[in-house]
CSV table of C-alpha atoms in Angstrom, one decimal:
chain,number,residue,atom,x,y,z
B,1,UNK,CA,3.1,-32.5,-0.6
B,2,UNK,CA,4.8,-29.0,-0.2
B,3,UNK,CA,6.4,-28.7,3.3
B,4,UNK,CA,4.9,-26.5,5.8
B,5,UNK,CA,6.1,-26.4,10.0
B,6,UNK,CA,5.4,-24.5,12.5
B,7,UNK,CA,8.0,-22.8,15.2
B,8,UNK,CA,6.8,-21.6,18.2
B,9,UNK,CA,8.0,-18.1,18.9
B,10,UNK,CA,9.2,-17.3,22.3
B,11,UNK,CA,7.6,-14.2,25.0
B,12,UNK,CA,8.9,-11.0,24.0
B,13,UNK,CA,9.0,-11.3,20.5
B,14,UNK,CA,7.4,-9.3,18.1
B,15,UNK,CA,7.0,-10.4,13.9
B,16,UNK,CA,5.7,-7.1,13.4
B,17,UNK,CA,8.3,-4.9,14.8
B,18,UNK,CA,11.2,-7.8,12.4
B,19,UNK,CA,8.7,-7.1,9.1
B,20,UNK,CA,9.6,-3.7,9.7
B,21,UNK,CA,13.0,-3.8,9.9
B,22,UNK,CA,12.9,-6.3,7.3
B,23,UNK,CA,10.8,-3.6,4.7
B,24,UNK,CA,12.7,-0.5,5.3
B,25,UNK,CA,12.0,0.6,1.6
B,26,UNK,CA,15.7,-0.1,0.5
B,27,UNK,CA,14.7,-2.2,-1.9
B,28,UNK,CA,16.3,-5.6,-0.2
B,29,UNK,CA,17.0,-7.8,-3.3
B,30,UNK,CA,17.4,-11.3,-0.5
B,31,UNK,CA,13.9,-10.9,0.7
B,32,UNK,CA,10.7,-9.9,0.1
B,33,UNK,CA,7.6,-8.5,2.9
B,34,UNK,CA,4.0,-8.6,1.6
B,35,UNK,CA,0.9,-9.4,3.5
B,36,UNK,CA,2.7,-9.8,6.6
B,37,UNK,CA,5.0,-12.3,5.2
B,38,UNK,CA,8.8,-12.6,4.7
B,39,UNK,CA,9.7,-14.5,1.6
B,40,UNK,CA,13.1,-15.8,0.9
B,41,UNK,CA,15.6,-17.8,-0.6
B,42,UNK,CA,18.3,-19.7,1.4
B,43,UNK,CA,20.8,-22.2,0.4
B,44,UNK,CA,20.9,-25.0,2.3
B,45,UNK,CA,23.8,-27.1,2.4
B,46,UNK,CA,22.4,-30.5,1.8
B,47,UNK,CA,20.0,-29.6,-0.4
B,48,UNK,CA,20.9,-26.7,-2.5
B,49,UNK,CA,18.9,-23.6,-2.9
B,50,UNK,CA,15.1,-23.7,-0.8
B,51,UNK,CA,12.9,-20.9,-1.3
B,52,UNK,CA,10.7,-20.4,2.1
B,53,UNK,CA,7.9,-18.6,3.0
B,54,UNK,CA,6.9,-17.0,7.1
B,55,UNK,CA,4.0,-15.8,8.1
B,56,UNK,CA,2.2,-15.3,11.7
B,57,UNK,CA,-0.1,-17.6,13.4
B,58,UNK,CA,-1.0,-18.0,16.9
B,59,UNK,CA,1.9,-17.9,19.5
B,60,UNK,CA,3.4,-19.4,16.5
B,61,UNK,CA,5.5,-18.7,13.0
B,62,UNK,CA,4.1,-21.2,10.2
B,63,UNK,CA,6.9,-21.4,7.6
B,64,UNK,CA,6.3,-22.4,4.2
B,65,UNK,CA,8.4,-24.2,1.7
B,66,UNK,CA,7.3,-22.9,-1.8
B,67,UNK,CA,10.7,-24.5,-3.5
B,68,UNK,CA,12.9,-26.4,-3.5
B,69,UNK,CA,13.8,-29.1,-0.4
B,70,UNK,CA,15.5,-28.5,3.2
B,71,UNK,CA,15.0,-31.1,6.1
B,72,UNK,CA,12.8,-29.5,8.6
B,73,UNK,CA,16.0,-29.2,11.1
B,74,UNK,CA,18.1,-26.9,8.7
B,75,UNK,CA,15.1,-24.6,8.5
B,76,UNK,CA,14.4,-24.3,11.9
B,77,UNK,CA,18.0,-24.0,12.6
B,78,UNK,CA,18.3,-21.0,9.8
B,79,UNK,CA,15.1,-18.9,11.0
B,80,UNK,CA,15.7,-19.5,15.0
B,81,UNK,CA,19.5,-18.0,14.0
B,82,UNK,CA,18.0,-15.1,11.5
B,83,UNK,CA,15.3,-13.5,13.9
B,84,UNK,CA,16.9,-14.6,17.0
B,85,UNK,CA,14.6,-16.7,18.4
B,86,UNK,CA,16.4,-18.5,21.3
B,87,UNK,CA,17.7,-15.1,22.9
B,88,UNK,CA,16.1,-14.1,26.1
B,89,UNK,CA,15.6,-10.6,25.9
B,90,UNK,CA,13.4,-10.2,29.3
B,91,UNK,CA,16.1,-8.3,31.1
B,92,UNK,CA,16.5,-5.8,28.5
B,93,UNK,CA,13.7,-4.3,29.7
B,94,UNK,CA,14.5,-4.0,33.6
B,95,UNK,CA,18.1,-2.6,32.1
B,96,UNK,CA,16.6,0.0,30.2
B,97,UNK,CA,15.2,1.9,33.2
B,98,UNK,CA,18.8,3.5,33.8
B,99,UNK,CA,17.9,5.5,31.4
B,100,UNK,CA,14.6,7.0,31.0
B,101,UNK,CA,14.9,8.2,27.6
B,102,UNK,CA,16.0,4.3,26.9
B,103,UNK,CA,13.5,2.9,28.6
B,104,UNK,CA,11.0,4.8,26.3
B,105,UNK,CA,12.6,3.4,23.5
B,106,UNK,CA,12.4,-0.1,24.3
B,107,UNK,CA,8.8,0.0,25.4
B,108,UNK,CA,8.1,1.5,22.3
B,109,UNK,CA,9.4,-1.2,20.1
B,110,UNK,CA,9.7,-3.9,22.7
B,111,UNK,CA,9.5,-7.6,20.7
B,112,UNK,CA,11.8,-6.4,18.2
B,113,UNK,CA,14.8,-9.1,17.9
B,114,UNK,CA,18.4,-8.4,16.7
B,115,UNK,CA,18.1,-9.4,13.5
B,116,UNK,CA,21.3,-11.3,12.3
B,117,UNK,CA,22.8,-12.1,9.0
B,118,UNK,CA,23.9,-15.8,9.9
B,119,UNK,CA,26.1,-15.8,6.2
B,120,UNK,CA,29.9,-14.2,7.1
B,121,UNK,CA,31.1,-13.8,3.7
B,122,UNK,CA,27.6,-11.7,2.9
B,123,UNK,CA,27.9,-9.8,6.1
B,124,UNK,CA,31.7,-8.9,5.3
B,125,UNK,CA,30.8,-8.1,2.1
B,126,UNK,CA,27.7,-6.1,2.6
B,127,UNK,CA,29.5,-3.9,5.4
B,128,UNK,CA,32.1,-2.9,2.6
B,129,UNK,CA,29.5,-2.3,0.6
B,130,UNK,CA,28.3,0.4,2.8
B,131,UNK,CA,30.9,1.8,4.1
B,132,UNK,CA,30.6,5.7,3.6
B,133,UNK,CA,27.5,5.9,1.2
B,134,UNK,CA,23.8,6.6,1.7
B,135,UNK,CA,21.7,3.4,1.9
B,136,UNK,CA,19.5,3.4,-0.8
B,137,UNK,CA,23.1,3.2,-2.6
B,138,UNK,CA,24.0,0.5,-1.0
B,139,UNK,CA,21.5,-1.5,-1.9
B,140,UNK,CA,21.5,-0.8,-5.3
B,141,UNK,CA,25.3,-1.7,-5.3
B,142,UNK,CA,24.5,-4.9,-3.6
B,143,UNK,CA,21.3,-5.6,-5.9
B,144,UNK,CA,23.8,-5.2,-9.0
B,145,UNK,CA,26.2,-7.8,-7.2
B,146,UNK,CA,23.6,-10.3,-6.5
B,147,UNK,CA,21.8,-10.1,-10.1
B,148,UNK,CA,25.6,-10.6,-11.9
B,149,UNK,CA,26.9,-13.7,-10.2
B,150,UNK,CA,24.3,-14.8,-7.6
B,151,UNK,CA,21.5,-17.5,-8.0
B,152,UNK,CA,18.3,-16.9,-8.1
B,153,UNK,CA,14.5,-18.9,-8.5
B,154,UNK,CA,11.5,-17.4,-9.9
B,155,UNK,CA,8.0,-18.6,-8.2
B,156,UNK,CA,4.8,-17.4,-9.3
B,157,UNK,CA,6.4,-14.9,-11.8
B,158,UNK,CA,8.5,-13.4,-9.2
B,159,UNK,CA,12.4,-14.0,-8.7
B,160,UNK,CA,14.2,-14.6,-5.5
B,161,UNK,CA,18.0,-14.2,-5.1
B,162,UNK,CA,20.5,-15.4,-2.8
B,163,UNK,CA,23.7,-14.0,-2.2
B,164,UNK,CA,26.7,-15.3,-4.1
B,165,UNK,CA,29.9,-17.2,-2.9
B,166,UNK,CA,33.2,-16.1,-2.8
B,167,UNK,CA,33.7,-18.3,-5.9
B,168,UNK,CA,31.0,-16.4,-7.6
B,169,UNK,CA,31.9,-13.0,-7.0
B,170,UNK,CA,35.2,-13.6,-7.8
B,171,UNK,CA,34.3,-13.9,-11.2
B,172,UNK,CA,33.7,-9.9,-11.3
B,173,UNK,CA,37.1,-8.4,-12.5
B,174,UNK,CA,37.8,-4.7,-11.1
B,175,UNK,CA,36.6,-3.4,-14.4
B,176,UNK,CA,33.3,-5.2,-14.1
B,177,UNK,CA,32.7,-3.9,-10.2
B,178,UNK,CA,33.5,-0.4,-11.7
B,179,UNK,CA,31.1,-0.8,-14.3
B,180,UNK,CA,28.5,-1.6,-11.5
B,181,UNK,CA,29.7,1.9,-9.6
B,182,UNK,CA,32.0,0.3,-7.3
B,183,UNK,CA,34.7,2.5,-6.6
B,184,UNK,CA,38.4,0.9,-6.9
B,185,UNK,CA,38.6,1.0,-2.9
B,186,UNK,CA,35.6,-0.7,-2.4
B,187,UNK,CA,36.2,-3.3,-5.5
B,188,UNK,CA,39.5,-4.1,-4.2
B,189,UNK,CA,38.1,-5.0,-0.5
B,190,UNK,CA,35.7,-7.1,-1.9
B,191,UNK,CA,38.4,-9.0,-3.8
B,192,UNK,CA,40.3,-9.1,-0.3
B,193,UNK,CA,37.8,-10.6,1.3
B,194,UNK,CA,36.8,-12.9,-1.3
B,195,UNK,CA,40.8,-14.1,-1.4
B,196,UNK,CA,40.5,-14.6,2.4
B,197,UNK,CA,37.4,-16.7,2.3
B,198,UNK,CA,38.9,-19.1,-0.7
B,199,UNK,CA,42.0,-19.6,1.4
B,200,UNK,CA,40.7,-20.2,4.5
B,201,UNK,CA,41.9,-17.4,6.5
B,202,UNK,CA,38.6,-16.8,8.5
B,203,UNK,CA,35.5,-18.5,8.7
B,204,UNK,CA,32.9,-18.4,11.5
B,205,UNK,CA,34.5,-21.3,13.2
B,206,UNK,CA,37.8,-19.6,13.5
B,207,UNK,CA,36.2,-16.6,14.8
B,208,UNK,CA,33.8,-18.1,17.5
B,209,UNK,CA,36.9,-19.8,18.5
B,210,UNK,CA,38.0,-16.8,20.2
B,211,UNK,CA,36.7,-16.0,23.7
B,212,UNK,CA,36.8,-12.0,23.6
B,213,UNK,CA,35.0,-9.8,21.5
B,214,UNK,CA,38.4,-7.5,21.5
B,215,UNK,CA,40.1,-10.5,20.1
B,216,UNK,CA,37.5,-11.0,17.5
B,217,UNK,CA,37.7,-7.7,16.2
B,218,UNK,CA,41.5,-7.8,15.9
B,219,UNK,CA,41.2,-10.6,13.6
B,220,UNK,CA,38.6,-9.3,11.4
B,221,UNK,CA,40.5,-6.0,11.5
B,222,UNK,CA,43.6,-7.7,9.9
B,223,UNK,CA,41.9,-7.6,6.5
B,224,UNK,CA,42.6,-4.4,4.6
B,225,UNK,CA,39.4,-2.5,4.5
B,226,UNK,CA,37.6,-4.0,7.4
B,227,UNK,CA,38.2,-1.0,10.2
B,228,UNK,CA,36.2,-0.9,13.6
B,229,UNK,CA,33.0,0.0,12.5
B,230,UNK,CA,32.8,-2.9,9.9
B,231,UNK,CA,34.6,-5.3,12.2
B,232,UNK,CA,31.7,-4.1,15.2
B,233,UNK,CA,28.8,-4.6,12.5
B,234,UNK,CA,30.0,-8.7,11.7
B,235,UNK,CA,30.2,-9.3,15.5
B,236,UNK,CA,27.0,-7.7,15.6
B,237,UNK,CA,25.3,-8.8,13.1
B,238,UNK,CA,26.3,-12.5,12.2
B,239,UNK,CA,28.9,-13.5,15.1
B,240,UNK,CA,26.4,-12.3,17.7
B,241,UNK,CA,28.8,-10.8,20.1
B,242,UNK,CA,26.3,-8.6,22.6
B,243,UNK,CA,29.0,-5.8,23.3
B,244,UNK,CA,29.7,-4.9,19.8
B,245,UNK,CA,28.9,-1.6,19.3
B,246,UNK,CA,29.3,0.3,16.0
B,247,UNK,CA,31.3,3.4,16.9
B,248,UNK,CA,30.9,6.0,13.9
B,249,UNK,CA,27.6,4.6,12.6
B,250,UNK,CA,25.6,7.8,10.9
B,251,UNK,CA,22.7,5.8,12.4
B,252,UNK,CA,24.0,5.3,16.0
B,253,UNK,CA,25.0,8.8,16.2
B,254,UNK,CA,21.7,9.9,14.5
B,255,UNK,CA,19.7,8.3,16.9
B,256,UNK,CA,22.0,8.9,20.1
B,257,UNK,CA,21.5,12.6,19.3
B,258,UNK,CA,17.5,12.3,18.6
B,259,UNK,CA,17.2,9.6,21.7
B,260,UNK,CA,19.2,12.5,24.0
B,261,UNK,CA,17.8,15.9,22.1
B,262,UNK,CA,21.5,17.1,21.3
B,263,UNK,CA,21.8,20.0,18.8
B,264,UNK,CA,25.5,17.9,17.8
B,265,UNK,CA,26.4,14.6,17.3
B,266,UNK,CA,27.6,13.0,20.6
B,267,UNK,CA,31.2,12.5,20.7
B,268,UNK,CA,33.0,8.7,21.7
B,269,UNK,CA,33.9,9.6,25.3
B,270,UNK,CA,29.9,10.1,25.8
B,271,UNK,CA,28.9,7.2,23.7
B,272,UNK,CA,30.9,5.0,26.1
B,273,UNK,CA,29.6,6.5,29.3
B,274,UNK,CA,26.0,5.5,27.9
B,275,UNK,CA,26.7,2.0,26.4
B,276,UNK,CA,29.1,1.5,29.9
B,277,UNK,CA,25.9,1.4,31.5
B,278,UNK,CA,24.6,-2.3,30.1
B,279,UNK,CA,27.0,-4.8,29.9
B,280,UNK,CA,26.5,-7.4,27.6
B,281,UNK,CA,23.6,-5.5,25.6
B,282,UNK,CA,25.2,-3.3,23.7
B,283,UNK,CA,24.6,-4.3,21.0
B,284,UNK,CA,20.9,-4.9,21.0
B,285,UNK,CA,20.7,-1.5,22.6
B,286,UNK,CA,22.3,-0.2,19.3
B,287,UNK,CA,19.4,-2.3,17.0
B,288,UNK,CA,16.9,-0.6,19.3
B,289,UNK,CA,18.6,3.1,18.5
B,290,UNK,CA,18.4,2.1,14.7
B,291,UNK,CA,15.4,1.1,15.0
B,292,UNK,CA,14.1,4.6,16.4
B,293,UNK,CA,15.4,6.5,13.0
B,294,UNK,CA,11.9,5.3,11.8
């Protein structure tokens, strides 16, 4: 019998508002929205690769396995992590009234969870990927990456990727990234970070080691190509450091200027002023901001 569970989803959460991060229109090869429905393929360590549907019910998210096999734990585990599911995000909302033009914003989209990206070699990656170039070329750089050395399963005539390993991508020579319209910079990052991975120079368990954020972004700043944006985005995004914010971001300063009806981009010194306001939410605060680009 194919699995199927059920995790209850906590107050202030909204599957709706995640969907719609989720189906931006970038053409996301690691997942696909339909119906109201996030289908995707994970691998999970004791069981290889586990292709999982969630959907919506009451007060609840039913998850589906359509492939593959994962203990019930792992998958809970994965999708509690992923749409940030544990976090208590009440206060947000009491924080947000420093700032009426905030406090707008979160009511607007309020439910809306961080979204992580629990893999650190695919967030690294990914980050380089992006750096200085339009998303919808992003994504096609990271859908070419994925089809040449990542796995994939096909279910009901559609196919599902997952990101590769290091050991996979490290197949792709320079010449081959190039041919995928990598530039040399961002082919030899990749290779970097790939280099780092296979020889154990960081890992998530290194990093969560360390007990400031400051201290976390030194580390992943020590890798050629990973600078204070990129280095903000990981803590962000997969370490789930709350203060990260991602200073230079087109889309932080996009929305900062829209949120505050500037005719300029805001500079750093008023950036600070504004984030100084909410400790230790940051970094939600910046989802939120991204989130109002819409």
């Amino acid at each position: 019998m194919p699995l199927s569970l059920s995790i209850p989803t906590p107050e202030n959460f909204s599957f709706k508002e995640c969907l719609w991060f989720l189906d931006r229109g970038f053409d996301d090869c690691l997942h696909k929205v339909k119906d109201g429905s996030v289908t995707k393929l994970l691998r999970i360590r004791s069981h290889g690769l586990s292709l999982l549907r969630i959907s919506e019910s009451e007060d609840a998210l039913r998850v589906d396995l359509l492939k593959g096999e994962a203990r019930e734990s792992e998958i809970i585990d994965y999708i509690t992590e992923w749409l940030h599911l544990e976090g208590d995000v009440a206060p947000l909302k009491a924080i947000a009234r420093q700032d009426a033009d905030l406090e707008q914003l979160v009511e607007k989209y309020w439910g809306l969870r961080l979204i992580s990206i629990p893999d650190l070699f695919e967030v690294l990656c990914w980050s380089i990927i992006g750096q200085q170039i339009n998303l919808t070329f992003a994504y096609k750089l990271k859908r070419s990456l994925v089809e040449a050395v990542g796995e994939s399963e096909t279910y009901k005539g559609e196919t599902y990727h997952v990101f590769p390993t290091p050991k996979q991508v490290l197949k792709l020579s320079f010449d081959d990234l190039k041919g995928m319209q990598y530039s040399s910079q961002k082919a030899r990052y990749l290779h970097i970070v790939v280099e780092a991975f296979l020889a154990g120079e960081i890992s998530v368990e290194k990093l969560s080691l360390m007990e400031s954020t400051p201290e976390m972004l030194k580390c992943l700043m020590s890798l050629k190509g990973v600078g204070e944006w990129t280095a903000n985005y990981v803590a962000m995004k997969c370490l789930r450091r709350p203060d990260a914010i991602t200073y230079g971001d087109a889309g932080l300063l996009n929305g900062y200027k829209q949120l505050k009806g500037l005719d300029r981009k805001p500079t750093r010194e008023e950036l600070e002023t504004f984030f100084g306001q909410f400790p230790g939410w940051e970094a939600y605060i910046v989802f939120y901001i991204w989130r109002s680009l819409a």
